Short mmCIF file of C-alpha atoms in Angstrom, two decimals:
data_model
loop_
_atom_site.label_atom_id
_atom_site.label_comp_id
_atom_site.label_asym_id
_atom_site.label_seq_id
_atom_site.Cartn_x
_atom_site.Cartn_y
_atom_site.Cartn_z
CA MET N 1 14.01 -3.94 0.27
CA HIS N 2 11.54 -1.67 -0.92
CA ILE N 3 10.78 1.74 1.05
CA ARG N 4 8.36 2.95 2.87
CA LYS N 5 6.94 7.03 1.81
CA ASN N 6 4.97 8.89 3.48
CA GLN N 7 2.09 9.65 1.32
CA ALA N 8 2.17 13.20 0.96
CA THR N 9 5.33 12.65 -1.19
CA LEU N 10 3.88 10.22 -3.25
CA THR N 11 3.79 10.39 -7.15
CA ALA N 12 0.75 10.89 -8.90
CA ASP N 13 1.80 7.00 -10.46
CA GLU N 14 2.29 5.56 -7.22
CA LYS N 15 -0.98 6.75 -5.76
CA ARG N 16 -2.02 4.90 -8.72
CA ARG N 17 -0.37 1.83 -8.18
CA PHE N 18 -1.63 1.68 -4.16
CA VAL N 19 -4.84 1.76 -4.93
CA ALA N 20 -5.41 -0.62 -8.36
CA ALA N 21 -3.19 -2.94 -6.06
CA LEU N 22 -5.75 -1.89 -3.56
CA LEU N 23 -9.09 -2.26 -5.60
CA GLU N 24 -7.56 -5.97 -7.54
CA LEU N 25 -7.01 -7.79 -3.90
CA LYS N 26 -10.62 -6.12 -2.69
CA ARG N 27 -12.32 -7.73 -6.33
CA THR N 28 -10.69 -11.64 -4.88
CA GLY N 29 -11.93 -11.27 -2.34
CA ARG N 30 -8.33 -11.50 -0.99
CA TYR N 31 -9.14 -7.98 1.07
CA ASP N 32 -11.59 -9.24 2.72
CA ALA N 33 -9.54 -12.16 4.23
CA PHE N 34 -7.57 -9.38 6.11
CA VAL N 35 -10.63 -7.36 7.65
CA THR N 36 -12.05 -10.38 9.30
CA THR N 37 -8.91 -11.71 10.66
CA HIS N 38 -8.66 -8.26 12.26
CA ASN N 39 -11.61 -8.34 13.54
CA ALA N 40 -11.49 -11.33 14.55
CA PHE N 41 -8.70 -10.18 17.19
CA ILE N 42 -10.28 -7.34 18.13
CA MET N 43 -13.07 -9.27 19.84
CA GLY N 44 -10.55 -11.20 20.96
CA ASP N 45 -8.15 -9.21 22.65
CA THR N 46 -9.78 -8.96 26.32
CA ASP N 47 -7.91 -7.17 29.05
CA GLY N 48 -7.95 -10.11 31.48
CA GLY N 49 -7.20 -13.04 29.22
CA ASP N 50 -5.42 -14.35 26.10
CA ARG N 51 -4.62 -10.59 24.20
CA VAL N 52 -2.45 -10.88 21.27
CA GLY N 53 -2.81 -8.40 19.25
CA HIS N 54 -4.56 -5.24 20.98
CA ARG N 55 -4.54 -3.75 24.78
CA SER N 56 -1.12 -6.25 24.30
CA PRO N 57 2.74 -5.79 24.53
CA SER N 58 2.87 -7.61 21.19
CA PHE N 59 0.57 -5.08 19.94
CA LEU N 60 3.47 -3.20 17.15
CA PRO N 61 5.20 -6.24 16.52
CA TRP N 62 1.03 -8.02 15.64
CA HIS N 63 0.27 -4.93 13.52
CA ARG N 64 3.65 -5.30 12.15
CA ARG N 65 3.38 -8.40 11.00
CA PHE N 66 -0.47 -7.73 9.78
CA LEU N 67 1.53 -4.64 7.46
CA LEU N 68 4.07 -7.60 5.97
CA GLU N 69 1.20 -9.99 5.12
CA PHE N 70 -1.03 -6.62 3.33
CA GLU N 71 1.95 -5.42 1.81
CA ALA N 72 3.13 -8.89 0.71
CA ALA N 73 -0.02 -8.87 -0.94
CA LEU N 74 -0.60 -5.68 -2.45
CA ARG N 75 3.11 -7.30 -4.18
CA SER N 76 2.01 -9.85 -5.48
CA VAL N 77 0.02 -7.91 -7.82
CA ASP N 78 2.07 -4.97 -8.39
CA PRO N 79 5.69 -5.46 -7.23
CA THR N 80 6.14 -1.94 -7.29
CA VAL N 81 4.05 -1.44 -4.38
CA ALA N 82 5.11 0.05 -1.09
CA LEU N 83 2.91 0.30 2.18
CA PRO N 84 2.66 4.40 2.82
CA TYR N 85 2.71 6.24 6.15
CA TRP N 86 0.08 8.46 7.10
CA ASP N 87 1.83 11.47 9.62
CA TRP N 88 -1.22 12.54 11.24
CA THR N 89 1.36 14.55 12.95
CA ALA N 90 1.46 16.46 9.77
CA ASP N 91 -1.99 16.01 7.55
CA ARG N 92 -4.05 16.97 10.00
CA THR N 93 -7.62 18.03 8.67
CA SER N 94 -10.07 16.70 6.36
CA ARG N 95 -8.72 18.96 3.23
CA SER N 96 -5.34 16.39 3.63
CA SER N 97 -4.10 15.64 0.08
CA LEU N 98 -4.72 11.76 1.28
CA TRP N 99 -8.50 12.43 1.00
CA ALA N 100 -8.06 14.01 -2.35
CA PRO N 101 -10.67 12.30 -4.65
CA ASP N 102 -7.66 10.78 -6.47
CA PHE N 103 -6.03 8.78 -3.50
CA LEU N 104 -8.36 7.75 -0.71
CA GLY N 105 -11.01 10.17 -1.30
CA GLY N 106 -12.71 12.47 1.53
CA THR N 107 -15.13 12.09 4.58
CA GLY N 108 -18.74 10.75 4.16
CA ARG N 109 -21.72 12.52 3.75
CA ALA N 110 -23.73 14.02 6.97
CA ARG N 111 -27.54 11.52 6.23
CA ASP N 112 -25.62 8.55 6.41
CA GLY N 113 -21.90 8.68 6.60
CA GLN N 114 -20.84 7.17 3.08
CA VAL N 115 -18.36 8.56 1.57
CA VAL N 116 -19.00 9.00 -2.35
CA ASP N 117 -15.88 10.41 -4.01
CA GLY N 118 -12.38 8.63 -5.08
CA PRO N 119 -11.78 5.00 -5.73
CA PHE N 120 -13.99 3.52 -3.16
CA ALA N 121 -17.23 5.24 -2.68
CA ARG N 122 -20.28 2.96 -2.78
CA SER N 123 -21.09 4.36 -6.53
CA GLY N 124 -18.08 2.78 -8.13
CA ASP N 125 -20.06 -0.45 -6.91
CA ARG N 126 -15.30 -2.02 -6.50
CA TRP N 127 -15.54 -1.30 -2.48
CA PRO N 128 -18.41 -2.72 -1.40
CA ILE N 129 -18.24 -3.67 2.69
CA THR N 130 -18.77 -7.76 3.19
CA VAL N 131 -17.39 -7.82 6.76
CA ARG N 132 -19.79 -5.55 9.00
CA VAL N 133 -20.44 -4.38 12.43
CA ASP N 134 -24.22 -3.68 10.66
CA GLY N 135 -26.37 -4.18 7.86
CA ARG N 136 -24.39 -0.86 5.64
CA ASP N 137 -22.41 -2.35 2.94
CA TYR N 138 -20.68 1.23 1.90
CA LEU N 139 -17.57 2.75 3.72
CA ARG N 140 -18.55 5.71 6.00
CA ARG N 141 -16.44 7.89 7.30
CA ASP N 142 -16.93 10.76 9.37
CA LEU N 143 -13.25 13.16 9.32
CA GLY N 144 -13.13 15.30 12.66
CA ALA N 145 -15.81 14.90 13.20
CA SER N 146 -15.20 12.80 17.25
CA GLY N 147 -14.84 16.89 18.34
CA ARG N 148 -10.68 15.85 19.59
CA PRO N 149 -7.43 16.93 16.86
CA LEU N 150 -5.83 14.75 16.01
CA PRO N 151 -2.27 13.81 18.09
CA THR N 152 0.21 16.78 17.49
CA ARG N 153 4.33 16.15 17.02
CA ALA N 154 4.57 17.63 20.68
CA GLU N 155 1.98 14.93 21.33
CA VAL N 156 4.07 11.98 19.39
CA ASP N 157 7.65 13.48 20.97
CA SER N 158 6.22 13.31 24.90
CA VAL N 159 5.28 8.73 23.98
CA LEU N 160 8.89 8.44 22.29
CA ALA N 161 10.69 10.35 25.48
CA MET N 162 9.44 6.99 26.78
CA GLU N 163 12.31 4.87 28.04
CA THR N 164 9.95 1.55 29.04
CA TYR N 165 8.29 -0.60 26.52
CA ASP N 166 5.82 -1.72 28.85
CA THR N 167 4.51 -2.64 32.23
CA ALA N 168 2.66 -4.65 33.93
CA PRO N 169 -0.40 -5.66 34.46
CA TRP N 170 0.42 -5.60 30.20
CA ASN N 171 -2.95 -4.37 29.24
CA SER N 172 -5.15 -1.18 28.91
CA ALA N 173 -4.10 0.18 31.95
CA SER N 174 0.01 -0.33 31.80
CA ASP N 175 1.88 2.23 31.78
CA GLY N 176 4.69 2.81 29.24
CA PHE N 177 5.44 3.51 25.84
CA ARG N 178 3.54 0.89 23.57
CA ASN N 179 0.17 1.51 26.11
CA HIS N 180 0.57 5.19 25.66
CA LEU N 181 1.21 4.57 21.21
CA GLU N 182 -1.77 2.23 21.28
CA GLY N 183 -3.79 5.04 23.16
CA TRP N 184 -5.39 3.65 26.17
CA ARG N 185 -3.03 6.00 28.12
CA GLY N 186 -1.31 9.73 28.49
CA VAL N 187 -1.85 11.48 25.05
CA ASN N 188 -4.38 8.71 23.15
CA LEU N 189 -1.96 8.33 20.00
CA HIS N 190 -3.32 5.35 17.48
CA ASN N 191 -7.29 5.17 19.27
CA ARG N 192 -8.12 8.66 18.59
CA VAL N 193 -7.00 8.55 14.54
CA HIS N 194 -8.92 5.86 15.03
CA VAL N 195 -12.17 7.66 16.17
CA TRP N 196 -10.74 10.74 14.65
CA VAL N 197 -11.84 9.21 10.97
CA GLY N 198 -14.79 7.23 12.50
CA GLY N 199 -16.99 4.63 10.28
CA GLN N 200 -15.49 1.48 9.98
CA MET N 201 -12.39 3.51 11.34
CA ALA N 202 -14.05 3.12 14.61
CA THR N 203 -14.37 0.01 15.36
CA GLY N 204 -13.24 -4.09 14.87
CA VAL N 205 -13.91 -4.56 10.94
CA SER N 206 -11.57 -0.94 10.82
CA PRO N 207 -8.95 -2.07 7.24
CA ASN N 208 -12.54 -1.97 5.31
CA ASP N 209 -10.75 1.67 5.34
CA PRO N 210 -7.71 1.51 3.30
CA VAL N 211 -6.08 4.68 5.25
CA PHE N 212 -6.09 1.28 7.95
CA TRP N 213 -3.21 0.97 6.69
CA LEU N 214 -1.19 4.15 5.32
CA HIS N 215 -2.10 5.20 10.04
CA HIS N 216 -0.84 1.85 10.71
CA ALA N 217 1.78 2.19 8.67
CA PHE N 218 3.25 5.57 11.00
CA VAL N 219 2.45 3.67 13.40
CA ASP N 220 5.05 1.06 13.45
CA LYS N 221 7.56 3.33 12.29
CA LEU N 222 6.89 5.03 15.51
CA TRP N 223 7.95 2.38 16.80
CA ALA N 224 10.96 2.35 14.83
CA ASP N 225 12.05 5.61 15.81
CA TRP N 226 11.87 5.29 19.65
CA GLN N 227 13.87 1.78 19.16
CA ALA N 228 15.97 3.60 17.55
CA ARG N 229 16.12 6.11 20.78
CA HIS N 230 15.94 3.81 23.11
CA PRO N 231 18.25 1.23 21.45
CA ALA N 232 18.99 -0.05 25.42
CA SER N 233 15.15 -0.43 26.19
CA PRO N 234 14.16 -4.47 25.41
CA TYR N 235 10.79 -5.56 23.89
CA LEU N 236 9.01 -6.87 27.53
CA PRO N 237 7.45 -8.51 29.03
CA ALA N 238 11.22 -11.54 28.28
CA ALA N 239 9.14 -14.62 28.99
CA GLY N 240 6.73 -16.29 32.06
CA THR N 241 3.86 -14.26 31.25
CA ALA N 242 0.18 -14.85 31.38
CA ASN N 243 -1.87 -14.17 28.57
CA VAL N 244 0.52 -12.92 26.50
CA VAL N 245 2.92 -12.99 24.06
CA ASP N 246 6.19 -12.76 25.63
CA LEU N 247 9.51 -12.14 23.82
CA HIS N 248 9.96 -15.41 21.93
CA ASP N 249 6.20 -16.92 21.92
CA THR N 250 5.07 -17.52 18.48
CA MET N 251 1.85 -15.70 17.93
CA ARG N 252 -1.72 -16.19 15.93
CA PRO N 253 -2.71 -16.53 14.04
CA TRP N 254 1.14 -17.30 12.21
CA ASN N 255 1.59 -19.34 14.64
CA ASP N 256 6.01 -19.07 12.83
CA VAL N 257 6.63 -16.18 14.34
CA THR N 258 7.41 -14.01 18.07
CA PRO N 259 7.78 -10.70 18.82
CA ALA N 260 11.85 -11.01 18.55
CA ASP N 261 11.60 -11.96 15.11
CA MET N 262 9.80 -8.51 14.09
CA LEU N 263 11.91 -6.05 15.97
CA ASP N 264 14.03 -5.80 12.74
CA HIS N 265 12.10 -3.86 10.35
CA THR N 266 14.97 -3.64 8.31
CA ARG N 267 14.81 -7.07 7.14
CA HIS N 268 11.88 -6.08 5.25
CA TYR N 269 11.72 -2.65 4.13
CA THR N 270 12.96 0.24 5.64
CA PHE N 271 11.55 4.73 5.63
CA ASP N 272 11.91 7.60 4.04
CA THR N 273 12.72 9.44 6.54
CA ALA N 274 13.38 8.69 10.15
CA ALA N 275 13.38 10.83 13.39
#
């Protein structure tokens, strides 16, 4: 059992170890396999067809398993590493500590979005973008350029207050907690953060930016917080629903895990704090 911590509380050594594990996965090619998987699902998940990782009830359990797989890869490099989370309701600007040169590096330069500082800058030749949507082979960001600020704590609390996990039609038009957290309706939480970061984070190859993992670790924490607030509210739908993953259906690409298997995160990790 390990603890996922707020990135703002990490020690210098914890940051160094996390970055080193990321760079090692990149060097060996294991990192890019995760980018490829995510892009395949985000491109294949559609409102009117089969959907697994996005626009669907299984958005949260799918990403929980995805993060577990990635965390296991990190820990195979360094067993002391756990995924940190980025609380974007608190660390809300491009001057926040996670964007410092000793951690993730900052925003991209004006002319092309290229990240030029930190361990993932092109100049270090340690973070080539090989799974990409265009010809640019460097990490890009444009922090805050979307014009809409990061979600506030009040906005998060308004979504955590929703009692129903999901509703028909079980896609981006659905009402309920999952879709408001995913960001297709309402105050727009998860999706808005991707757009705020910009660069690759605003595309299907978003895991090219290491902040993807910190962002989704916080989304995962918000799901855990919601579960704690609404213990009588189940994952929906339960069974017999076309084109989506019901409670006991297996999820691709693993085919050995169901949403039911992912409901209790404490089997795998805990968080440093709970809402």
